[in-house]
Amino acid sequence: MARQQRVEPEVEQLWQEFHARVNVTSEQLRSWLLTQGSGERAFGADPDLGLPEPGRQILAILGKRKVDLTGGDIQVMRETVDEIQDLIDTRPDGGPTDENWRRALLDLGHDPLIER
């Protein structure tokens, strides 16, 4: 019988908050980040196909199990939850039609046009 690995309650709560705020799939986020990074000003002449930060870190977390989180992952999750909430709290008059606001949220894996 496999032994269950446990995570601390604080990490469990953060995991839930993170996945509630990051409301796009890993495929959608990867596609968005590659689109953002494919512009003339984004990648240099010799890109290693690295994705823009912090999206790359968020994408990596989406591919992990809770028990595999590192201290760095937990910090990124906290920052992501806080930053998404700050952007939502400062929603401009145009809301989702404000391209800069929506792009900032999409960079973090949150699409304001998706309702959960």
mmCIF file of N, CA and C in Angstrom:
data_model
loop_
_atom_site.group_PDB
_atom_site.id
_atom_site.type_symbol
_atom_site.label_atom_id
_atom_site.label_comp_id
_atom_site.label_asym_id
_atom_site.label_seq_id
_atom_site.Cartn_x
_atom_site.Cartn_y
_atom_site.Cartn_z
ATOM 1 N N MET A 1 0.844 -1.175 0.000
ATOM 2 C CA MET A 1 0.000 0.000 0.000
ATOM 3 C C MET A 1 0.894 1.244 0.000
ATOM 4 N N ALA A 2 0.557 2.163 -0.867
ATOM 5 C CA ALA A 2 1.356 3.389 -0.976
ATOM 6 C C ALA A 2 1.070 4.305 0.204
ATOM 7 N N ARG A 3 2.121 4.882 0.708
ATOM 8 C CA ARG A 3 2.000 5.807 1.822
ATOM 9 C C ARG A 3 1.557 7.167 1.289
ATOM 10 N N GLN A 4 0.559 7.748 1.910
ATOM 11 C CA GLN A 4 0.091 9.061 1.494
ATOM 12 C C GLN A 4 1.015 10.132 2.053
ATOM 13 N N GLN A 5 1.359 11.068 1.200
ATOM 14 C CA GLN A 5 2.163 12.186 1.648
ATOM 15 C C GLN A 5 1.204 13.316 1.981
ATOM 16 N N ARG A 6 1.492 13.999 3.060
ATOM 17 C CA ARG A 6 0.610 15.076 3.507
ATOM 18 C C ARG A 6 1.292 16.417 3.314
ATOM 19 N N VAL A 7 0.446 17.421 3.142
ATOM 20 C CA VAL A 7 0.947 18.784 3.073
ATOM 21 C C VAL A 7 0.334 19.557 4.231
ATOM 22 N N GLU A 8 1.005 20.596 4.625
ATOM 23 C CA GLU A 8 0.522 21.406 5.734
ATOM 24 C C GLU A 8 -0.777 22.100 5.344
ATOM 25 N N PRO A 9 -1.669 22.332 6.304
ATOM 26 C CA PRO A 9 -2.953 22.970 6.010
ATOM 27 C C PRO A 9 -2.817 24.321 5.302
ATOM 28 N N GLU A 10 -1.785 25.088 5.659
ATOM 29 C CA GLU A 10 -1.574 26.388 5.013
ATOM 30 C C GLU A 10 -1.271 26.210 3.523
ATOM 31 N N VAL A 11 -0.464 25.198 3.204
ATOM 32 C CA VAL A 11 -0.126 24.926 1.809
ATOM 33 C C VAL A 11 -1.360 24.409 1.072
ATOM 34 N N GLU A 12 -2.143 23.587 1.724
ATOM 35 C CA GLU A 12 -3.385 23.077 1.130
ATOM 36 C C GLU A 12 -4.324 24.229 0.774
ATOM 37 N N GLN A 13 -4.486 25.182 1.671
ATOM 38 C CA GLN A 13 -5.353 26.336 1.429
ATOM 39 C C GLN A 13 -4.806 27.185 0.280
ATOM 40 N N LEU A 14 -3.496 27.420 0.275
ATOM 41 C CA LEU A 14 -2.876 28.192 -0.792
ATOM 42 C C LEU A 14 -3.054 27.484 -2.132
ATOM 43 N N TRP A 15 -2.900 26.179 -2.149
ATOM 44 C CA TRP A 15 -3.089 25.378 -3.363
ATOM 45 C C TRP A 15 -4.491 25.610 -3.925
ATOM 46 N N GLN A 16 -5.488 25.573 -3.043
ATOM 47 C CA GLN A 16 -6.882 25.783 -3.467
ATOM 48 C C GLN A 16 -7.075 27.199 -4.009
ATOM 49 N N GLU A 17 -6.550 28.199 -3.301
ATOM 50 C CA GLU A 17 -6.669 29.594 -3.737
ATOM 51 C C GLU A 17 -5.977 29.798 -5.080
ATOM 52 N N PHE A 18 -4.784 29.247 -5.221
ATOM 53 C CA PHE A 18 -4.010 29.379 -6.454
ATOM 54 C C PHE A 18 -4.796 28.812 -7.635
ATOM 55 N N HIS A 19 -5.332 27.617 -7.467
ATOM 56 C CA HIS A 19 -6.064 26.978 -8.564
ATOM 57 C C HIS A 19 -7.421 27.626 -8.812
ATOM 58 N N ALA A 20 -7.960 28.330 -7.834
ATOM 59 C CA ALA A 20 -9.186 29.089 -8.059
ATOM 60 C C ALA A 20 -8.895 30.362 -8.852
ATOM 61 N N ARG A 21 -7.765 30.992 -8.581
ATOM 62 C CA ARG A 21 -7.383 32.242 -9.269
ATOM 63 C C ARG A 21 -6.826 31.965 -10.661
ATOM 64 N N VAL A 22 -5.976 30.964 -10.782
ATOM 65 C CA VAL A 22 -5.419 30.601 -12.088
ATOM 66 C C VAL A 22 -6.482 29.742 -12.770
ATOM 67 N N ASN A 23 -7.282 30.392 -13.628
ATOM 68 C CA ASN A 23 -8.463 29.724 -14.156
ATOM 69 C C ASN A 23 -8.327 29.277 -15.615
ATOM 70 N N VAL A 24 -7.115 29.283 -16.151
ATOM 71 C CA VAL A 24 -6.899 28.739 -17.491
ATOM 72 C C VAL A 24 -6.125 27.436 -17.350
ATOM 73 N N THR A 25 -6.225 26.605 -18.367
ATOM 74 C CA THR A 25 -5.483 25.340 -18.338
ATOM 75 C C THR A 25 -4.007 25.607 -18.621
ATOM 76 N N SER A 26 -3.191 24.625 -18.324
ATOM 77 C CA SER A 26 -1.762 24.787 -18.598
ATOM 78 C C SER A 26 -1.522 24.955 -20.102
ATOM 79 N N GLU A 27 -2.309 24.271 -20.949
ATOM 80 C CA GLU A 27 -2.162 24.424 -22.394
ATOM 81 C C GLU A 27 -2.518 25.839 -22.834
ATOM 82 N N GLN A 28 -3.596 26.397 -22.262
ATOM 83 C CA GLN A 28 -3.991 27.762 -22.609
ATOM 84 C C GLN A 28 -2.928 28.765 -22.161
ATOM 85 N N LEU A 29 -2.391 28.578 -20.968
ATOM 86 C CA LEU A 29 -1.369 29.488 -20.469
ATOM 87 C C LEU A 29 -0.104 29.387 -21.321
ATOM 88 N N ARG A 30 0.315 28.180 -21.640
ATOM 89 C CA ARG A 30 1.509 27.992 -22.472
ATOM 90 C C ARG A 30 1.318 28.677 -23.826
ATOM 91 N N SER A 31 0.181 28.481 -24.439
ATOM 92 C CA SER A 31 -0.107 29.097 -25.733
ATOM 93 C C SER A 31 -0.074 30.617 -25.631
ATOM 94 N N TRP A 32 -0.690 31.165 -24.591
ATOM 95 C CA TRP A 32 -0.691 32.615 -24.382
ATOM 96 C C TRP A 32 0.736 33.141 -24.201
ATOM 97 N N LEU A 33 1.504 32.479 -23.370
ATOM 98 C CA LEU A 33 2.867 32.941 -23.104
ATOM 99 C C LEU A 33 3.740 32.858 -24.351
ATOM 100 N N LEU A 34 3.567 31.817 -25.147
ATOM 101 C CA LEU A 34 4.327 31.710 -26.388
ATOM 102 C C LEU A 34 3.920 32.804 -27.361
ATOM 103 N N THR A 35 2.638 33.126 -27.398
ATOM 104 C CA THR A 35 2.156 34.211 -28.249
ATOM 105 C C THR A 35 2.759 35.529 -27.787
ATOM 106 N N GLN A 36 2.760 35.757 -26.474
ATOM 107 C CA GLN A 36 3.343 36.978 -25.921
ATOM 108 C C GLN A 36 4.840 37.045 -26.213
ATOM 109 N N GLY A 37 5.500 35.908 -26.143
ATOM 110 C CA GLY A 37 6.942 35.872 -26.312
ATOM 111 C C GLY A 37 7.404 35.827 -27.755
ATOM 112 N N SER A 38 6.480 35.661 -28.693
ATOM 113 C CA SER A 38 6.895 35.498 -30.082
ATOM 114 C C SER A 38 7.003 36.810 -30.833
ATOM 115 N N GLY A 39 6.655 37.896 -30.201
ATOM 116 C CA GLY A 39 6.731 39.199 -30.858
ATOM 117 C C GLY A 39 8.165 39.623 -31.113
ATOM 118 N N GLU A 40 8.302 40.590 -31.964
ATOM 119 C CA GLU A 40 9.609 41.091 -32.365
ATOM 120 C C GLU A 40 10.435 41.573 -31.183
ATOM 121 N N ARG A 41 9.777 42.162 -30.184
ATOM 122 C CA ARG A 41 10.500 42.721 -29.039
ATOM 123 C C ARG A 41 10.665 41.725 -27.899
ATOM 124 N N ALA A 42 10.036 40.565 -27.987
ATOM 125 C CA ALA A 42 10.020 39.650 -26.851
ATOM 126 C C ALA A 42 11.264 38.759 -26.793
ATOM 127 N N PHE A 43 11.429 37.868 -27.742
ATOM 128 C CA PHE A 43 12.560 36.957 -27.725
ATOM 129 C C PHE A 43 13.737 37.579 -28.454
ATOM 130 N N GLY A 44 14.911 37.299 -27.978
ATOM 131 C CA GLY A 44 16.113 37.776 -28.640
ATOM 132 C C GLY A 44 16.380 36.989 -29.912
ATOM 133 N N ALA A 45 17.516 37.247 -30.551
ATOM 134 C CA ALA A 45 17.852 36.591 -31.809
ATOM 135 C C ALA A 45 18.062 35.086 -31.639
ATOM 136 N N ASP A 46 18.470 34.651 -30.460
ATOM 137 C CA ASP A 46 18.736 33.238 -30.227
ATOM 138 C C ASP A 46 17.948 32.749 -29.006
ATOM 139 N N PRO A 47 16.626 32.707 -29.137
ATOM 140 C CA PRO A 47 15.824 32.314 -27.973
ATOM 141 C C PRO A 47 15.971 30.838 -27.656
ATOM 142 N N ASP A 48 15.882 30.528 -26.367
ATOM 143 C CA ASP A 48 15.889 29.125 -25.955
ATOM 144 C C ASP A 48 14.451 28.675 -25.720
ATOM 145 N N LEU A 49 13.511 29.422 -26.297
ATOM 146 C CA LEU A 49 12.078 29.196 -26.131
ATOM 147 C C LEU A 49 11.661 29.292 -24.673
ATOM 148 N N GLY A 50 12.435 30.031 -23.896
ATOM 149 C CA GLY A 50 12.037 30.300 -22.530
ATOM 150 C C GLY A 50 10.787 31.158 -22.542
ATOM 151 N N LEU A 51 9.907 30.917 -21.639
ATOM 152 C CA LEU A 51 8.660 31.675 -21.572
ATOM 153 C C LEU A 51 8.825 32.847 -20.623
ATOM 154 N N PRO A 52 8.036 33.906 -20.814
ATOM 155 C CA PRO A 52 8.128 35.072 -19.930
ATOM 156 C C PRO A 52 7.785 34.712 -18.477
ATOM 157 N N GLU A 53 8.437 35.398 -17.567
ATOM 158 C CA GLU A 53 8.149 35.248 -16.136
ATOM 159 C C GLU A 53 7.030 36.194 -15.757
ATOM 160 N N PRO A 54 6.250 35.976 -14.761
ATOM 161 C CA PRO A 54 6.238 34.783 -13.902
ATOM 162 C C PRO A 54 5.429 33.631 -14.486
ATOM 163 N N GLY A 55 4.908 33.833 -15.707
ATOM 164 C CA GLY A 55 4.086 32.798 -16.325
ATOM 165 C C GLY A 55 4.752 31.441 -16.403
ATOM 166 N N ARG A 56 6.050 31.447 -16.690
ATOM 167 C CA ARG A 56 6.779 30.169 -16.780
ATOM 168 C C ARG A 56 6.746 29.433 -15.448
ATOM 169 N N GLN A 57 6.917 30.181 -14.366
ATOM 170 C CA GLN A 57 6.889 29.556 -13.039
ATOM 171 C C GLN A 57 5.489 29.040 -12.712
ATOM 172 N N ILE A 58 4.479 29.807 -13.076
ATOM 173 C CA ILE A 58 3.090 29.394 -12.839
ATOM 174 C C ILE A 58 2.798 28.127 -13.631
ATOM 175 N N LEU A 59 3.245 28.095 -14.868
ATOM 176 C CA LEU A 59 3.053 26.924 -15.717
ATOM 177 C C LEU A 59 3.707 25.691 -15.099
ATOM 178 N N ALA A 60 4.905 25.860 -14.552
ATOM 179 C CA ALA A 60 5.598 24.737 -13.915
ATOM 180 C C ALA A 60 4.817 24.221 -12.707
ATOM 181 N N ILE A 61 4.255 25.133 -11.932
ATOM 182 C CA ILE A 61 3.470 24.732 -10.755
ATOM 183 C C ILE A 61 2.227 23.967 -11.173
ATOM 184 N N LEU A 62 1.583 24.406 -12.258
ATOM 185 C CA LEU A 62 0.386 23.709 -12.729
ATOM 186 C C LEU A 62 0.667 22.255 -13.087
ATOM 187 N N GLY A 63 1.916 21.951 -13.400
ATOM 188 C CA GLY A 63 2.288 20.586 -13.742
ATOM 189 C C GLY A 63 2.757 19.750 -12.563
ATOM 190 N N LYS A 64 2.662 20.298 -11.355
ATOM 191 C CA LYS A 64 3.155 19.590 -10.171
ATOM 192 C C LYS A 64 2.017 19.074 -9.297
ATOM 193 N N ARG A 65 2.383 18.114 -8.476
ATOM 194 C CA ARG A 65 1.489 17.658 -7.408
ATOM 195 C C ARG A 65 1.787 18.496 -6.176
ATOM 196 N N LYS A 66 0.806 18.622 -5.292
ATOM 197 C CA LYS A 66 1.001 19.409 -4.063
ATOM 198 C C LYS A 66 2.223 18.946 -3.282
ATOM 199 N N VAL A 67 2.412 17.645 -3.196
ATOM 200 C CA VAL A 67 3.506 17.114 -2.379
ATOM 201 C C VAL A 67 4.874 17.393 -2.985
ATOM 202 N N ASP A 68 4.916 17.846 -4.234
ATOM 203 C CA ASP A 68 6.182 18.123 -4.907
ATOM 204 C C ASP A 68 6.555 19.602 -4.909
ATOM 205 N N LEU A 69 5.740 20.436 -4.265
ATOM 206 C CA LEU A 69 6.006 21.872 -4.244
ATOM 207 C C LEU A 69 7.274 22.189 -3.459
ATOM 208 N N THR A 70 8.029 23.147 -3.968
ATOM 209 C CA THR A 70 9.208 23.622 -3.262
ATOM 210 C C THR A 70 8.844 24.915 -2.532
ATOM 211 N N GLY A 71 9.740 25.382 -1.694
ATOM 212 C CA GLY A 71 9.529 26.664 -1.026
ATOM 213 C C GLY A 71 9.383 27.789 -2.038
ATOM 214 N N GLY A 72 10.152 27.725 -3.122
ATOM 215 C CA GLY A 72 10.050 28.727 -4.183
ATOM 216 C C GLY A 72 8.695 28.687 -4.865
ATOM 217 N N ASP A 73 8.171 27.480 -5.087
ATOM 218 C CA ASP A 73 6.842 27.344 -5.693
ATOM 219 C C ASP A 73 5.777 27.977 -4.795
ATOM 220 N N ILE A 74 5.880 27.731 -3.509
ATOM 221 C CA ILE A 74 4.902 28.271 -2.560
ATOM 222 C C ILE A 74 4.941 29.795 -2.580
ATOM 223 N N GLN A 75 6.130 30.363 -2.667
ATOM 224 C CA GLN A 75 6.262 31.823 -2.737
ATOM 225 C C GLN A 75 5.632 32.364 -4.023
ATOM 226 N N VAL A 76 5.885 31.699 -5.154
ATOM 227 C CA VAL A 76 5.300 32.119 -6.432
ATOM 228 C C VAL A 76 3.782 32.033 -6.355
ATOM 229 N N MET A 77 3.265 30.983 -5.736
ATOM 230 C CA MET A 77 1.815 30.832 -5.600
ATOM 231 C C MET A 77 1.225 31.979 -4.787
ATOM 232 N N ARG A 78 1.866 32.322 -3.678
ATOM 233 C CA ARG A 78 1.384 33.441 -2.846
ATOM 234 C C ARG A 78 1.379 34.745 -3.641
ATOM 235 N N GLU A 79 2.481 35.006 -4.321
ATOM 236 C CA GLU A 79 2.595 36.238 -5.101
ATOM 237 C C GLU A 79 1.567 36.278 -6.222
ATOM 238 N N THR A 80 1.326 35.138 -6.862
ATOM 239 C CA THR A 80 0.365 35.063 -7.960
ATOM 240 C C THR A 80 -1.040 35.337 -7.461
ATOM 241 N N VAL A 81 -1.435 34.692 -6.366
ATOM 242 C CA VAL A 81 -2.762 34.907 -5.793
ATOM 243 C C VAL A 81 -2.943 36.381 -5.430
ATOM 244 N N ASP A 82 -1.940 36.964 -4.785
ATOM 245 C CA ASP A 82 -2.024 38.371 -4.381
ATOM 246 C C ASP A 82 -2.086 39.307 -5.582
ATOM 247 N N GLU A 83 -1.260 39.051 -6.578
ATOM 248 C CA GLU A 83 -1.218 39.931 -7.743
ATOM 249 C C GLU A 83 -2.510 39.857 -8.547
ATOM 250 N N ILE A 84 -3.049 38.656 -8.723
ATOM 251 C CA ILE A 84 -4.323 38.517 -9.429
ATOM 252 C C ILE A 84 -5.408 39.262 -8.660
ATOM 253 N N GLN A 85 -5.447 39.092 -7.344
ATOM 254 C CA GLN A 85 -6.469 39.773 -6.542
ATOM 255 C C GLN A 85 -6.312 41.289 -6.628
ATOM 256 N N ASP A 86 -5.072 41.781 -6.576
ATOM 257 C CA ASP A 86 -4.843 43.223 -6.705
ATOM 258 C C ASP A 86 -5.348 43.749 -8.038
ATOM 259 N N LEU A 87 -5.090 43.013 -9.122
ATOM 260 C CA LEU A 87 -5.565 43.439 -10.435
ATOM 261 C C LEU A 87 -7.088 43.422 -10.506
ATOM 262 N N ILE A 88 -7.701 42.399 -9.935
ATOM 263 C CA ILE A 88 -9.161 42.319 -9.928
ATOM 264 C C ILE A 88 -9.747 43.472 -9.117
ATOM 265 N N ASP A 89 -9.115 43.783 -7.994
ATOM 266 C CA ASP A 89 -9.596 44.876 -7.137
ATOM 267 C C ASP A 89 -9.467 46.246 -7.791
ATOM 268 N N THR A 90 -8.546 46.385 -8.738
ATOM 269 C CA THR A 90 -8.337 47.670 -9.407
ATOM 270 C C THR A 90 -8.848 47.619 -10.846
ATOM 271 N N ARG A 91 -9.870 46.847 -11.038
ATOM 272 C CA ARG A 91 -10.478 46.685 -12.365
ATOM 273 C C ARG A 91 -10.800 48.049 -12.965
ATOM 274 N N PRO A 92 -10.334 48.301 -14.188
ATOM 275 C CA PRO A 92 -10.636 49.575 -14.835
ATOM 276 C C PRO A 92 -12.093 49.621 -15.306
ATOM 277 N N ASP A 93 -12.541 50.794 -15.663
ATOM 278 C CA ASP A 93 -13.933 50.958 -16.104
ATOM 279 C C ASP A 93 -14.287 50.034 -17.257
ATOM 280 N N GLY A 94 -13.336 49.810 -18.153
ATOM 281 C CA GLY A 94 -13.597 48.944 -19.303
ATOM 282 C C GLY A 94 -13.589 47.465 -18.966
ATOM 283 N N GLY A 95 -13.105 47.117 -17.781
ATOM 284 C CA GLY A 95 -13.051 45.711 -17.361
ATOM 285 C C GLY A 95 -12.354 44.842 -18.395
ATOM 286 N N PRO A 96 -12.953 43.693 -18.748
ATOM 287 C CA PRO A 96 -12.316 42.761 -19.673
ATOM 288 C C PRO A 96 -12.024 43.352 -21.048
ATOM 289 N N THR A 97 -12.695 44.448 -21.402
ATOM 290 C CA THR A 97 -12.403 45.064 -22.695
ATOM 291 C C THR A 97 -11.147 45.930 -22.635
ATOM 292 N N ASP A 98 -10.629 46.190 -21.439
ATOM 293 C CA ASP A 98 -9.378 46.926 -21.291
ATOM 294 C C ASP A 98 -8.244 45.933 -21.560
ATOM 295 N N GLU A 99 -7.630 46.054 -22.735
ATOM 296 C CA GLU A 99 -6.632 45.067 -23.172
ATOM 297 C C GLU A 99 -5.427 44.962 -22.242
ATOM 298 N N ASN A 100 -4.918 46.076 -21.753
ATOM 299 C CA ASN A 100 -3.743 46.016 -20.868
ATOM 300 C C ASN A 100 -4.059 45.272 -19.584
ATOM 301 N N TRP A 101 -5.236 45.524 -19.017
ATOM 302 C CA TRP A 101 -5.659 44.867 -17.780
ATOM 303 C C TRP A 101 -5.832 43.371 -18.011
ATOM 304 N N ARG A 102 -6.524 43.028 -19.093
ATOM 305 C CA ARG A 102 -6.765 41.617 -19.382
ATOM 306 C C ARG A 102 -5.448 40.892 -19.668
ATOM 307 N N ARG A 103 -4.545 41.526 -20.407
ATOM 308 C CA ARG A 103 -3.242 40.905 -20.697
ATOM 309 C C ARG A 103 -2.438 40.680 -19.416
ATOM 310 N N ALA A 104 -2.483 41.643 -18.505
ATOM 311 C CA ALA A 104 -1.766 41.483 -17.235
ATOM 312 C C ALA A 104 -2.302 40.277 -16.472
ATOM 313 N N LEU A 105 -3.609 40.089 -16.489
ATOM 314 C CA LEU A 105 -4.204 38.932 -15.819
ATOM 315 C C LEU A 105 -3.871 37.635 -16.558
ATOM 316 N N LEU A 106 -3.938 37.663 -17.886
ATOM 317 C CA LEU A 106 -3.617 36.462 -18.662
ATOM 318 C C LEU A 106 -2.175 36.029 -18.460
ATOM 319 N N ASP A 107 -1.277 36.997 -18.293
ATOM 320 C CA ASP A 107 0.130 36.663 -18.029
ATOM 321 C C ASP A 107 0.281 35.853 -16.746
ATOM 322 N N LEU A 108 -0.697 35.978 -15.844
ATOM 323 C CA LEU A 108 -0.677 35.273 -14.564
ATOM 324 C C LEU A 108 -1.578 34.030 -14.582
ATOM 325 N N GLY A 109 -2.165 33.735 -15.731
ATOM 326 C CA GLY A 109 -3.010 32.549 -15.838
ATOM 327 C C GLY A 109 -4.463 32.774 -15.455
ATOM 328 N N HIS A 110 -4.893 34.033 -15.430
ATOM 329 C CA HIS A 110 -6.287 34.327 -15.089
ATOM 330 C C HIS A 110 -6.947 35.048 -16.259
ATOM 331 N N ASP A 111 -8.016 34.471 -16.765
ATOM 332 C CA ASP A 111 -8.782 35.127 -17.827
ATOM 333 C C ASP A 111 -10.074 35.654 -17.220
ATOM 334 N N PRO A 112 -10.243 36.982 -17.190
ATOM 335 C CA PRO A 112 -11.443 37.548 -16.583
ATOM 336 C C PRO A 112 -12.722 37.242 -17.370
ATOM 337 N N LEU A 113 -12.578 36.705 -18.574
ATOM 338 C CA LEU A 113 -13.760 36.342 -19.367
ATOM 339 C C LEU A 113 -14.278 34.945 -19.020
ATOM 340 N N ILE A 114 -13.511 34.199 -18.245
ATOM 341 C CA ILE A 114 -13.921 32.848 -17.830
ATOM 342 C C ILE A 114 -14.592 32.958 -16.459
ATOM 343 N N GLU A 115 -15.796 32.410 -16.399
ATOM 344 C CA GLU A 115 -16.487 32.365 -15.110
ATOM 345 C C GLU A 115 -16.431 30.951 -14.585
ATOM 346 N N ARG A 116 -16.195 30.836 -13.282
ATOM 347 C CA ARG A 116 -16.165 29.499 -12.651
ATOM 348 C C ARG A 116 -17.313 29.371 -11.722
#
